[in-house]
Coordinates of C-alpha atoms and ligand atoms in Angstrom, one line a residue:
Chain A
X1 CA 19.7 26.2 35.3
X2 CA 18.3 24.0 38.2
X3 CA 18.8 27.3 40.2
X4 CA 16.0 28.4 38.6
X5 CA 13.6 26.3 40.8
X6 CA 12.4 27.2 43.9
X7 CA 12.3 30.3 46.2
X8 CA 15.2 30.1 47.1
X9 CA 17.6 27.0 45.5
X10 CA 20.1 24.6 46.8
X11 CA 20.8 22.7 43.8
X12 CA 22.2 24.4 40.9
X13 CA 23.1 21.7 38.8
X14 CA 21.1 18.3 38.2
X15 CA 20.8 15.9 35.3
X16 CA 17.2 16.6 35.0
X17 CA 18.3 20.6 34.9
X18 CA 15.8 21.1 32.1
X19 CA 12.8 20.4 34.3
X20 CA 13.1 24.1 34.9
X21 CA 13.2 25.4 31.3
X22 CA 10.2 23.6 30.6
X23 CA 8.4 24.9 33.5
X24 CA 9.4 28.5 33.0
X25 CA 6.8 27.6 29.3
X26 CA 4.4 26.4 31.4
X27 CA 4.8 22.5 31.2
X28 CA 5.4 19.8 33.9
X29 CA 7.8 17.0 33.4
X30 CA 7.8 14.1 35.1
X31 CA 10.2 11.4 33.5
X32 CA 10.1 8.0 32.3
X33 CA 12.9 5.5 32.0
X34 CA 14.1 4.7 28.5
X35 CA 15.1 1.3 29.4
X36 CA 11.9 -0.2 31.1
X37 CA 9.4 2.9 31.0
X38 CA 9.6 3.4 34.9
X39 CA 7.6 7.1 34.7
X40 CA 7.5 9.2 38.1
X41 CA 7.2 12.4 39.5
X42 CA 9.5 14.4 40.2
X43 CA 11.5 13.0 37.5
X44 CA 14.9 11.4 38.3
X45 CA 17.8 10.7 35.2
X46 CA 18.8 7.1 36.7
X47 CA 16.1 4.4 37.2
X48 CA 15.4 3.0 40.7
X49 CA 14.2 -0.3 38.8
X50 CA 16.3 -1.6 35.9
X51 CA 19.2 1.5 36.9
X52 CA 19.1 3.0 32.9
X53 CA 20.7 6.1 32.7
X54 CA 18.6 7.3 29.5
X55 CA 15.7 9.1 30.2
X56 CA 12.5 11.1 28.8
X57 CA 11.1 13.8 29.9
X58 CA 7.2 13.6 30.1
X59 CA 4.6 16.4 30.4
X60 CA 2.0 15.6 33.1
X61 CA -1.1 17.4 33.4
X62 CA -0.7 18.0 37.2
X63 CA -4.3 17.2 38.1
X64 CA -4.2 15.2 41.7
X65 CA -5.8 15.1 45.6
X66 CA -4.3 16.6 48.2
X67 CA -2.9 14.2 50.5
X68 CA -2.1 16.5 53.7
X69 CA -1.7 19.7 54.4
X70 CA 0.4 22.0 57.3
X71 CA 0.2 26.4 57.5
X72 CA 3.9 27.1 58.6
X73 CA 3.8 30.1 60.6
X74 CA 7.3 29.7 61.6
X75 CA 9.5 30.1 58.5
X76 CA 13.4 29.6 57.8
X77 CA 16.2 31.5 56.3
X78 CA 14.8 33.0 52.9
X79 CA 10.7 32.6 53.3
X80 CA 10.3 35.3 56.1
X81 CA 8.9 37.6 53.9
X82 CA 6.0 35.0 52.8
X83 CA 5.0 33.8 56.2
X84 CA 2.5 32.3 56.8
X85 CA 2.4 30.1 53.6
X86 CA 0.0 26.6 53.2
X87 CA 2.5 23.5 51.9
X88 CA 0.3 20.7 50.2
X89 CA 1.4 17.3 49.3
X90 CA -0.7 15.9 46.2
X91 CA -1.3 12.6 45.2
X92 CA -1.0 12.9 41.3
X93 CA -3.5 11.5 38.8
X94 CA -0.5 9.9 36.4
X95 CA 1.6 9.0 39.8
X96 CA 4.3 10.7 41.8
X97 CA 3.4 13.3 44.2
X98 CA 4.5 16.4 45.2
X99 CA 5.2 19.3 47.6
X100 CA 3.6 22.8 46.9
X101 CA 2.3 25.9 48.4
X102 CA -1.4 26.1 48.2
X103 CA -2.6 28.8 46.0
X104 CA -4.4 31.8 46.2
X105 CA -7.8 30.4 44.4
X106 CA -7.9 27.8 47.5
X107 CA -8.5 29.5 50.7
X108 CA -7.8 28.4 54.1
X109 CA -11.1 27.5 55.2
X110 CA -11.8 25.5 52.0
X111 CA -8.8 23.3 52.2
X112 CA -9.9 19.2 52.3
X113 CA -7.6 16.8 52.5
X114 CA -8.9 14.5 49.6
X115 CA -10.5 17.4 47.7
X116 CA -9.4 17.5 44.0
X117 CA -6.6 19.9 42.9
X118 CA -4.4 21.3 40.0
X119 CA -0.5 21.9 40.1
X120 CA 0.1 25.1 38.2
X121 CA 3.6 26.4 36.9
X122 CA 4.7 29.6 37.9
X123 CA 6.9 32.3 37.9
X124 CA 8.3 34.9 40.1
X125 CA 7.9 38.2 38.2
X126 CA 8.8 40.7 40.9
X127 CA 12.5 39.6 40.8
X128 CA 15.4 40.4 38.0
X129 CA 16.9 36.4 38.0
X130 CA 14.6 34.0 36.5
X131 CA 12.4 31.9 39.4
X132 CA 10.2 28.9 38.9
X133 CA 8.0 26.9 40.9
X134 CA 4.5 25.6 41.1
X135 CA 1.4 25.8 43.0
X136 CA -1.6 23.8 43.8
X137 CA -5.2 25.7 43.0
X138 CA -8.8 24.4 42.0
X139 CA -9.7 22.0 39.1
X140 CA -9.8 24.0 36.5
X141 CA -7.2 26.8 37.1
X142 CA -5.4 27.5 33.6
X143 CA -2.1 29.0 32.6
X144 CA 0.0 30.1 29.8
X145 CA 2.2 27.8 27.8
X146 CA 4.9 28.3 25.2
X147 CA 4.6 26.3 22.2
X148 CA 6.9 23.3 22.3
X149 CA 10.5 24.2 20.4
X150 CA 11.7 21.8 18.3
Chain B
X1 CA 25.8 -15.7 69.9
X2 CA 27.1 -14.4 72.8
X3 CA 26.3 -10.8 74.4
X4 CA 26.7 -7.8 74.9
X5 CA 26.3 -5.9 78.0
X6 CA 26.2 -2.5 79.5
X7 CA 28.4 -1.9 82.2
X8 CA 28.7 1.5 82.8
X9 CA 26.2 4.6 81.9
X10 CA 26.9 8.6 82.5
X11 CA 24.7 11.5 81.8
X12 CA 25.2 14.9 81.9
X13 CA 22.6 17.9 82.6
X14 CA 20.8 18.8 79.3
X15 CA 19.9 22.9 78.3
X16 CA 21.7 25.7 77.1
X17 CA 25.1 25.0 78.7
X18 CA 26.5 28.1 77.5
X19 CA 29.5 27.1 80.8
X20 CA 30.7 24.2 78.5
X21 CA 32.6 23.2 75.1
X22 CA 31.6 20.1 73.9
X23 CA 34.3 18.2 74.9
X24 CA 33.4 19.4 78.3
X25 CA 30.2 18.1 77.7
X26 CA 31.5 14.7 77.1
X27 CA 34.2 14.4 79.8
X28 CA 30.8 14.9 82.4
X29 CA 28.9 12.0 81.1
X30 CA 32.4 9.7 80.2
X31 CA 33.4 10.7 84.4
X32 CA 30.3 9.1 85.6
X33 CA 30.4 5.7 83.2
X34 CA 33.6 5.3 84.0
X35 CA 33.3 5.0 87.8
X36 CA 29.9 3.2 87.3
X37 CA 31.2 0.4 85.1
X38 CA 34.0 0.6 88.1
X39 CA 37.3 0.1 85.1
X40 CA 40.4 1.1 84.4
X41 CA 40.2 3.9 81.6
X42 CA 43.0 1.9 80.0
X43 CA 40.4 -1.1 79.2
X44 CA 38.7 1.1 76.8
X45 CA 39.5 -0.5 73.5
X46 CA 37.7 1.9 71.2
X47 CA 35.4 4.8 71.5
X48 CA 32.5 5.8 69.2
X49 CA 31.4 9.2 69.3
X50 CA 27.6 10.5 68.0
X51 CA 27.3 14.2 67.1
X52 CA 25.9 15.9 63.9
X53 CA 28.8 17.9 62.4
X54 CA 26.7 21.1 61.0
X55 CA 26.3 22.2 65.3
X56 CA 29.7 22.4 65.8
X57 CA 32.3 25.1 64.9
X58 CA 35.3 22.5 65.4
X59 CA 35.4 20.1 62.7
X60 CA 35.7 16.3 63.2
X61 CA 34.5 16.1 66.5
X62 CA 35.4 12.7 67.1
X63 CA 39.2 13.9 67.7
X64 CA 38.6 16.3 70.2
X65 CA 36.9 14.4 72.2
X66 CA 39.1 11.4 72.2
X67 CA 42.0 13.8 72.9
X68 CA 39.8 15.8 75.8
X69 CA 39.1 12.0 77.4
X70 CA 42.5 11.3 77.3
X71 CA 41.9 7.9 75.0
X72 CA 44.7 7.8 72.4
X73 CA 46.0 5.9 71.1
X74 CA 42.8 3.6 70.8
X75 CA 40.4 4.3 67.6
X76 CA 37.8 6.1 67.8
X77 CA 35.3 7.2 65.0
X78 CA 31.6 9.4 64.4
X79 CA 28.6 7.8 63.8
X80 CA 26.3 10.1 61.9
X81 CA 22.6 9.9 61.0
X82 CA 20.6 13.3 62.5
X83 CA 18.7 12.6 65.5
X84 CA 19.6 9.0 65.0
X85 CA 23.2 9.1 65.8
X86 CA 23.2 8.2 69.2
X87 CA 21.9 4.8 68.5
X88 CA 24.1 4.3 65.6
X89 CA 26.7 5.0 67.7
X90 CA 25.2 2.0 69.9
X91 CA 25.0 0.2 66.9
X92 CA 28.7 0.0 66.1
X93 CA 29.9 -0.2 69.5
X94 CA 27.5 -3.9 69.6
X95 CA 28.8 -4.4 66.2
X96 CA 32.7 -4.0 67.0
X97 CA 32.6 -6.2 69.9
X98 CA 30.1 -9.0 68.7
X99 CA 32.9 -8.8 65.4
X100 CA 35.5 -9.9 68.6
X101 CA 37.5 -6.4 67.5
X102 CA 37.2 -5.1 70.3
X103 CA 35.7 -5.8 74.2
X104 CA 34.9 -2.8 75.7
X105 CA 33.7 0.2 73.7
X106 CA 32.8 3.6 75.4
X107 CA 30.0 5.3 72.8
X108 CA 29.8 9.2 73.5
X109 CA 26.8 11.4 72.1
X110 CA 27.6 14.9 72.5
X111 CA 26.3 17.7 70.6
X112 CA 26.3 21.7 71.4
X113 CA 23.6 23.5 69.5
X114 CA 22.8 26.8 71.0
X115 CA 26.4 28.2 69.9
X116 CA 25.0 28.8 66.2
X117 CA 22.9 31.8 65.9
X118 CA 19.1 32.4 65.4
X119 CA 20.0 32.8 61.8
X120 CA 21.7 29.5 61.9
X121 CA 19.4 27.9 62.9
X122 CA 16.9 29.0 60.7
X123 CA 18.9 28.3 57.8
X124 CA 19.6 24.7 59.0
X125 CA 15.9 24.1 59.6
X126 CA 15.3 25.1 55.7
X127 CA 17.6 22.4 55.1
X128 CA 16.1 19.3 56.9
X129 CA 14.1 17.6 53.9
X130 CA 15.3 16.8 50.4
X131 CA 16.6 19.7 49.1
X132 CA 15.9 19.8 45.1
X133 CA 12.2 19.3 45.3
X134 CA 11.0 19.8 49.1
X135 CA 13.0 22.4 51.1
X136 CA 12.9 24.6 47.7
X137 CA 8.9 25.4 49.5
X138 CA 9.9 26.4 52.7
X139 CA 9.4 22.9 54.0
X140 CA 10.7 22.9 58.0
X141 CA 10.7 19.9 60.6
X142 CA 8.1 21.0 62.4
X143 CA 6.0 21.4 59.0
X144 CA 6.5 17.7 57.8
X145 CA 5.7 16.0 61.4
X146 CA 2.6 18.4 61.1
X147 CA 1.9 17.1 58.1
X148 CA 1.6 13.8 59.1
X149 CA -0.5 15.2 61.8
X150 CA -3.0 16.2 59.9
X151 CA -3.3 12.8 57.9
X152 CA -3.2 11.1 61.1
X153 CA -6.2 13.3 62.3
X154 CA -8.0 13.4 59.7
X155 CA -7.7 9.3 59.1
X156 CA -7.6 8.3 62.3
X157 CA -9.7 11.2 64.3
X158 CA -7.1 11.8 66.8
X159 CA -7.3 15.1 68.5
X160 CA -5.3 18.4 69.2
X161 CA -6.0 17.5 73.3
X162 CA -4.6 13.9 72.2
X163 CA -1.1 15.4 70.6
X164 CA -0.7 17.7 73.3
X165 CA -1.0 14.8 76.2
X166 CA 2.2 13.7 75.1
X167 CA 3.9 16.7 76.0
X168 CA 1.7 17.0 79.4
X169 CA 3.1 13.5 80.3
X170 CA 6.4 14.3 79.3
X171 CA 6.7 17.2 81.1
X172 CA 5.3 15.7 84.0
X173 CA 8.3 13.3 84.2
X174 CA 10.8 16.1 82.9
X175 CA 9.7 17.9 86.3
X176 CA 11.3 14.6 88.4
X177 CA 14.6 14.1 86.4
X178 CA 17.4 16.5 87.3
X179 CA 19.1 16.3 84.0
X180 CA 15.9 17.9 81.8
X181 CA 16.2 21.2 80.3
X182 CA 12.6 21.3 81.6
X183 CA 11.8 20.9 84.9
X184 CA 8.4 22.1 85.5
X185 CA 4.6 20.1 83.9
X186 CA 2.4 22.0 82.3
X187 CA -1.1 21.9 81.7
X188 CA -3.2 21.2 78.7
X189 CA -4.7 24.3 78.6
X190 CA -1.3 26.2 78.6
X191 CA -0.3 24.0 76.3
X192 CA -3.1 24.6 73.3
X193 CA -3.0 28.4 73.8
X194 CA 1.2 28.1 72.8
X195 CA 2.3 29.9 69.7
X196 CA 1.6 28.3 66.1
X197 CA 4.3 26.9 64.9
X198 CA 3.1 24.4 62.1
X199 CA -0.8 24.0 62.1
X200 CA -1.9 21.9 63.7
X201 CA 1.7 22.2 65.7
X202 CA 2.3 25.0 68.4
X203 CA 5.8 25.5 70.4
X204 CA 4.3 23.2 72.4
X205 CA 4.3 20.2 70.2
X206 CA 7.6 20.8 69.5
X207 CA 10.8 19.6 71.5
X208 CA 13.7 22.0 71.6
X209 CA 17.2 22.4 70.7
X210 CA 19.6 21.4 73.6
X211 CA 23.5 21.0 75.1
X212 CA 24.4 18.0 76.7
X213 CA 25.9 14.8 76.3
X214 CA 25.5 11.2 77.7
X215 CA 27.7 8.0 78.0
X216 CA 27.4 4.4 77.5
X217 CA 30.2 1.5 78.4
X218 CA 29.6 -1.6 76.3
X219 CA 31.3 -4.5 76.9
X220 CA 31.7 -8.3 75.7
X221 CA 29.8 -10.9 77.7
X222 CA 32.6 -12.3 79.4
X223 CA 34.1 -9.0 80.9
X224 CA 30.7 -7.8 81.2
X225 CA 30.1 -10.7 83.7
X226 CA 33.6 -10.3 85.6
X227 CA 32.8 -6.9 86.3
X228 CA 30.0 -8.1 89.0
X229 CA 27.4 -5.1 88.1
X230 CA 23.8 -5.7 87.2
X231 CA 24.7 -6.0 83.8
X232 CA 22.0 -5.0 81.0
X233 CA 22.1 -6.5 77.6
X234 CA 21.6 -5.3 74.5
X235 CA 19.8 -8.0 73.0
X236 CA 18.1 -6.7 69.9
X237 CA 19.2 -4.4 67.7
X238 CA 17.0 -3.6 64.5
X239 CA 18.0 -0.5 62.4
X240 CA 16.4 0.7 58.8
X241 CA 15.7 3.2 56.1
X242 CA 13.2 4.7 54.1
X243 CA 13.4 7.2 51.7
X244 CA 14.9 10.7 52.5
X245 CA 11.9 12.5 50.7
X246 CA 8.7 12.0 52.4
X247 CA 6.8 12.1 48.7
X248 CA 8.7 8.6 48.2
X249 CA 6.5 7.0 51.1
X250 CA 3.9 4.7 51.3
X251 CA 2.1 7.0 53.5
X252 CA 2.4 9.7 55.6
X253 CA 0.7 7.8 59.4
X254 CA 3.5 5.9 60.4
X255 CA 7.6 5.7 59.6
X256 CA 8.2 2.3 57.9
X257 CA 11.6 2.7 58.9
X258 CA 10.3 2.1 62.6
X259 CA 7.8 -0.7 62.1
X260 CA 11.4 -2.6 60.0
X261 CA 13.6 -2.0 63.1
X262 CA 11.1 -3.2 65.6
X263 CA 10.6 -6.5 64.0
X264 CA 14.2 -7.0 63.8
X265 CA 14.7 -5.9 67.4
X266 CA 11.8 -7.9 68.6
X267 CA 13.1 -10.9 67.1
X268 CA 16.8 -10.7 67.7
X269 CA 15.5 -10.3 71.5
X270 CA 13.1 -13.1 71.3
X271 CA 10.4 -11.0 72.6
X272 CA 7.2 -9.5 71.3
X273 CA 5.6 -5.7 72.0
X274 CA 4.1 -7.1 75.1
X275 CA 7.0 -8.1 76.8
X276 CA 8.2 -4.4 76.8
X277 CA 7.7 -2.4 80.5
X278 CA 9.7 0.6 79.6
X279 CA 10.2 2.7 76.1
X280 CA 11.8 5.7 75.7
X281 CA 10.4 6.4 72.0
X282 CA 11.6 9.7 69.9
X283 CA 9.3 12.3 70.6
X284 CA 10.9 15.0 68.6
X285 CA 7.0 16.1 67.9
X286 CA 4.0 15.1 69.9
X287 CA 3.0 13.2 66.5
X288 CA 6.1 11.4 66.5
X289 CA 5.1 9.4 69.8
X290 CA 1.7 8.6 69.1
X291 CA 2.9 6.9 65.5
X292 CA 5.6 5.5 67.5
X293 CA 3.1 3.3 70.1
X294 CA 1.5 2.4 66.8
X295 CA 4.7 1.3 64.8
X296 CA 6.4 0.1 67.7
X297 CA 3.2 -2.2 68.1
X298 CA 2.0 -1.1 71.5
X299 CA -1.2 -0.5 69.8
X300 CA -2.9 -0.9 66.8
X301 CA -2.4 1.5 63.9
X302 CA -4.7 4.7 64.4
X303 CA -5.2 4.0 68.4
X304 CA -2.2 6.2 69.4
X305 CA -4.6 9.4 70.3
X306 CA -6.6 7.2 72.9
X307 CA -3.3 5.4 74.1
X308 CA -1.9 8.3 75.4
X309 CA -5.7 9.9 76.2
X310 CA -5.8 6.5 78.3
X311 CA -2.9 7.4 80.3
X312 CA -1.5 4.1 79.0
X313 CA 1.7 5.2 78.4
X314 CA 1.9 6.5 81.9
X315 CA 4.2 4.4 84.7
X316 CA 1.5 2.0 85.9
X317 CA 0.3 1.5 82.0
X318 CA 0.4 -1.0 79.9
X319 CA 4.1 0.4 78.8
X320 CA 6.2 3.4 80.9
X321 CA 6.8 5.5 77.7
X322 CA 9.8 8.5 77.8
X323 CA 9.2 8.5 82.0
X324 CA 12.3 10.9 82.2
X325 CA 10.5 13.1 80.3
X326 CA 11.6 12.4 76.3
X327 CA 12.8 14.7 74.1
X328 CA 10.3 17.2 74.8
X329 CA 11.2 18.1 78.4
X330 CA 14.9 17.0 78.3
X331 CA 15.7 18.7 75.4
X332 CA 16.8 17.5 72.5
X333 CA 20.8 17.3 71.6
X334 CA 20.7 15.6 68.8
X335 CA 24.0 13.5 68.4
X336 CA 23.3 13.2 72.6
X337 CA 20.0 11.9 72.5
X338 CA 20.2 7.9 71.5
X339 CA 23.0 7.8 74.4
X340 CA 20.2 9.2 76.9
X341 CA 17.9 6.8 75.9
X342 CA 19.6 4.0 76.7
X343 CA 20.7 5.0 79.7
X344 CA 17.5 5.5 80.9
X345 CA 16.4 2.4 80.1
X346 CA 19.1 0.7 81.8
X347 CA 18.7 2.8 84.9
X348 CA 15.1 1.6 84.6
X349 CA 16.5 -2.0 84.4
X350 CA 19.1 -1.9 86.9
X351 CA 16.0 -0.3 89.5
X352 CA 17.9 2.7 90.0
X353 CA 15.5 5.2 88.5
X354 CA 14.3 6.6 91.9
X355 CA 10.7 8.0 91.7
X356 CA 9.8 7.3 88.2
X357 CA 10.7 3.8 88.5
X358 CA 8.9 1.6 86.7
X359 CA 7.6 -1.6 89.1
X360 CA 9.6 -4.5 87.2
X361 CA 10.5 -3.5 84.7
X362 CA 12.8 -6.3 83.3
X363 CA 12.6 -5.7 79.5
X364 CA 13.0 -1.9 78.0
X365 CA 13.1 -0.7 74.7
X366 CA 14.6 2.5 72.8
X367 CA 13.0 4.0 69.8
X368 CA 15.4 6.4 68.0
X369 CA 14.5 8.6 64.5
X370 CA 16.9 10.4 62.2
X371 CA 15.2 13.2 60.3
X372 CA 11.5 12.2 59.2
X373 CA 11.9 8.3 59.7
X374 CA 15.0 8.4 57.2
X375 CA 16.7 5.9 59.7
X376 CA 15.3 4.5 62.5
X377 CA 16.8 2.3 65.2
X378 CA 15.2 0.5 68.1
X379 CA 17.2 -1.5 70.2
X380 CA 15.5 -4.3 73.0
X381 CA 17.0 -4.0 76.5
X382 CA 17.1 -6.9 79.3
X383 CA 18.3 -7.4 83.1
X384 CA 19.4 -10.7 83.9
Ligands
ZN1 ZN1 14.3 1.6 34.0

C-alpha cells in the first residue's frame, strides 16, 4: 500500500504502510513511540531513542513555516510532465518536517521563507491506480476528510 | 603512532573518455604511481578500489580492476560511500597499514559515468535523497544543494555573484591543469545568464558528470622513508555521518558531517584551520564550497559569500582552495574524485604543481562529501 505515496514510488512495502490509507481520508500521521512517546514526522515503526518496536499513529494538523525553498526546472525520470515544480521544506508546528511541492494557492512571487503554511493531503484523480501525496498552501486552505473507521 | 606516507600518486585525464573501459581508466593512473613511488609492482600488499557500482555495467568492479593491474593474488576490496568513496578508500588503505596488515596499499578511484544513457541518468538523479519520503517529490541533487542555498542566502545575505565566484575561480584553475574536463575560465556574466537548473542554481553552479580515474600508493612509515621520495603524510584522518534525509538535520547552512571530520582531522594532525595553505574542498555545487570554508573553519559561519568575493580562497589567500580547478572544472567521477584530491594536495606538497603552485605550502587538506553531507571525510596532509 506504501506504493500509493508519491508520484511516482520506490517503496512499496513499509511498516508504517498505513500512513497512506489514512492520507487517501484526508489525515496526516506522524507517529509516536509506544514505549517512551518519542512523536515525529514522518513517522518511523522503530524508535531512534529507547528502539520500541510498538508504535501509534498520530494525526497532526500539518500547520508549519517553510524552512527553504528551490523551483526545479530540471526534473528526473517520472516528473517531466510537471516541470517546473516548487519543493518546500516545512518546519512543523507539532515537530518533524517535511518535503513538499508548493501549492497552487502560493504563488511564486509570494513565497517567504519563514511565512506560515498548511500541508494538505491530496490525491491524484487523473490516474486509474490510487496516488497520494501532500502539498504545502496558505493558513487556512481546507480539505475533505473521511470520518475515522473503527 | 607511527605514519603513514604517500609515496607514489597517478592521475589520469578526466571527461567523457568514451576511448576507455574503466579498467583502462585505472591502469593510466596505477602506471604513473607506480613509477613515481619508483617500486616493484610485487610490493603492493593490497589494493582498495573506490567506484559507485550503479555507473558501471560490469558488476563488482573491484575484480576487474585487480585482474586488469595484474595484482592477484593480493586482496583487494570496494569502498563505497557516493561521492565520498575516494576518501574512504584512503581511509582503509591508512587503516590497513596503521593495523600492521599490510605496508603498502595502492587505493584506486575509478568511475565511468557517461556510458549510461540520458535516461539513466535521470532516473539515478531521482534517486539521490531518501527515497520513501523525499525523492517520492521530485527531489534531485542539484535541488537539495539549492535548497540550502536559499537558506544560506536568505540567513546569511550571500549573493547569486558570490555562488557563482566559485565556479569563476575554479574554472580559472581548471584552464592551467591538463587533466580537467574543462579547460577554459569563464566569466561571471556568462556564468549568471546559464540555464536554470535549481533556483537559485543554473548549469553553472553545477559540476558535471565525468570519466577518469586517479591513483594513490600508501605506505608504512618505515618503507615510506626507505624509498628516499619527498614523502607526504597522512596525518589526520576525520570521517562522519549525518542523517541520509536532509529533514533529520539540524539545519540546512552547513553539513555537520563536515564540521565532525574536521575536528577529528585537525586534531589527529595537531593543527588548527590556520595552519592549512592548500584545500581541495568538494565543490559538487557552488554552495557546497562556500559551506565548506565555513565548516572547515576557514571562516566564520555565514562569511563564505565574502570569502570567496575576497578572492581569499584564491593562491596568494589566506587558503589555496580547489587551485586545479575542483569538481566543477575537472569534472566530477565520483568513485575518482577523493583519489584526485589527494593527489593534488600532495603535488602541492611535494612543490611539484607547476603554475598553480601554492608558495609553501607545507600543510594541505582534503574535503570530501558523499551525497548531501551523509558522510563526509577530510583528511590533513603534511611534507616533512
Ligand atoms: Zn521509544
Amino acid at each position: 500500500m506504501f506504493g500509493w505515496f508519491g508520484k511516482i514510488s520506490f517503496v512499496p512495502f513499509s511498516k508504517v504502510q498505513d500512513f497512506a490509507v489514512h492520507l487517501k481520508d484526508g489525515r496526516l500521521m506522524g507517529s509516536v513511540c509506544k514505549g517512551c512517546g518519542y512523536a515525529t514526522f514522518p513517522p518511523r515503526a522503530d524508535c531512534p531513542q529507547c528502539l520500541a518496536g510498538e508504535f501509534d499513529f498520530r494525526e497532526i494538523g500539518g500547520r508549519g513555516k517553510l524552512y527553504t525553498w528551490t523551483r526545479i526546472s530540471a526534473a528526473p525520470t517520472g516528473f517531466e510532465d510537471v516541470v517546473p515544480y516548487t519543493l518546500g521544506v516545512v518546519d512543523l508546528e507539532e515537530g518533524g518536517r517535511l518535503v513538499a511541492w508548493i501549492g497552487d494557492t502560493i504563488p511564486e512571487g509570494e513565497i517567504r521563507i519563514g511565512m506560515g503554511v498548511q500541508v494538505v493531503p491530496r490525491m491524484m484523480e487523473e490516474r486509474e491506480e490510487i496516488k497520494v501525496y501532500y502539498t504545502i498552501e496558505k493558513p487556512g486552505t481546507t480539505w475533505g476528510k473521511a470520518p475515522p473507521s473503527g | 603512532m607511527s605514519r603513514v606516507g604517500v609515496i607514489g600518486i597517478g592521475h589520469g585525464k578526466f571527461g567523457r573518455r568514451s576511448d576507455a573501459t574503466v579498467q583502462e581508466l585505472a591502469f593510466e593512473a596505477f602506471r604513473l604511481a607506480v613509477k613515481d613511488a619508483g617500486i616493484a609492482r610485487e610490493e603492493i600488499d593490497a589494493s582498495v578500489v573506490a567506484a559507485v557500482p550503479e555507473y558501471h555495467k560490469q558488476r563488482s568492479v573491484a575484480g576487474v580492476v585487480q585482474e586488469y593491474l595484474n595484482l592477484n593474488p593480493a586482496p583487494t576490496w570496494l569502498t563505497e560511500v557516493a561521492c565520498a568513496s575516494g576518501s574512504a578508500a584512503i581511509r582503509t588503505a591508512w587503516m590497513a597499514i596503521q593495523s600492521g596488515l599490510h605496508k603498502v596499499v595502492a587505493v584506486i578511484g575509478c568511475q565511468k559515468m557517461t556510458e549510461l544513457s540520458t535516461g539513466e541518468i535521470l532516473a539515478l538523479m531521482g534517486r539521490v535523497g531518501e527515497v520513501q519520503w523525499e525523492s517520492v517529490f521530485g527531489t534531485t541533487f542539484p535541488g537539495y544543494y539549492a535548497m540550502f542555498a536559499t537558506r544560506h542566502m536568505h540567513e546569511f545575505g550571500t549573493t547569486r555573484e558570490q555562488l557563482l565566484q566559485v565556479a569563476v575561480k575554479n574554472h580559472f584553475y581548471g584552464a592551467k591543469n591538463k587533466n580537467a574536463m574543462f579547460q577554459k575560465e569563464i566569466s561571471l556574466p556568462t556564468a549568471l545568464a546559464s540555464e536554470a537548473v535549481a533556483s537559485p542554481f543554473c548549469v553553472y553552479d553545477c559540476c558535471a558528470n565525468a570519466d577518469g580515474a586517479a591513483c594513490l600508493i600508501l605506505a608504512d612509515e618505515g618503507r615510506a622513508r626507505a624509498s628516499g621520495k619527498k614523502v607526504v603524510w597522512l596525518d589526520g584522518v576525520g570521517c562522519a555521518s549525518a542523517s541520509m534525509s536532509v529533514l533529520r538535520r539540524p539545519n540546512l547552512v552547513g553539513l555537520p558531517s563536515a564540521v565532525e571530520a574536521a575536528r577529528q582531522a585537525y586534531k589527529a594532525a595537531g593543527v588548527t584551520a590556520r595552519d592549512i595553505k592548500v584545500a581541495e574542498v568538494h565543490d559538487c555545487f557552488t554552495i557546497a564550497e562556500i559551506m565548506a570554508y565555513e565548516d572547515l573553519g576557514f571562516c566564520k559561519k555565514g562569511e563564505g559569500g565574502r570569502f570567496i568575493e575576497e578572492k581569499r580562497s584564491y593562491v596568494g589567500g589566506s587558503v589555496a582552495v580547489n587551485a586545479d580547478g575542483g569538481l566543477k572544472a575537472k569534472g566530477h567521477p565520483i568513485g575518482a574524485t577523493g583519489v584526485s584530491m589527494a593527489h593534488e594536495i600532495v603535488s602541492q606538497l611535494r612543490g611539484d604543481a607547476g603554475e598553480r603552485q601554492v608558495p609553501g605550502a607545507d600543510v594541505g587538506l582534503t574535503h570530501n562529501v558523499g551525497g548531501i553531507g551523509q558522510y563526509t571525510f577530510v583528511h590533513v596532509f603534511k611534507r616533512d
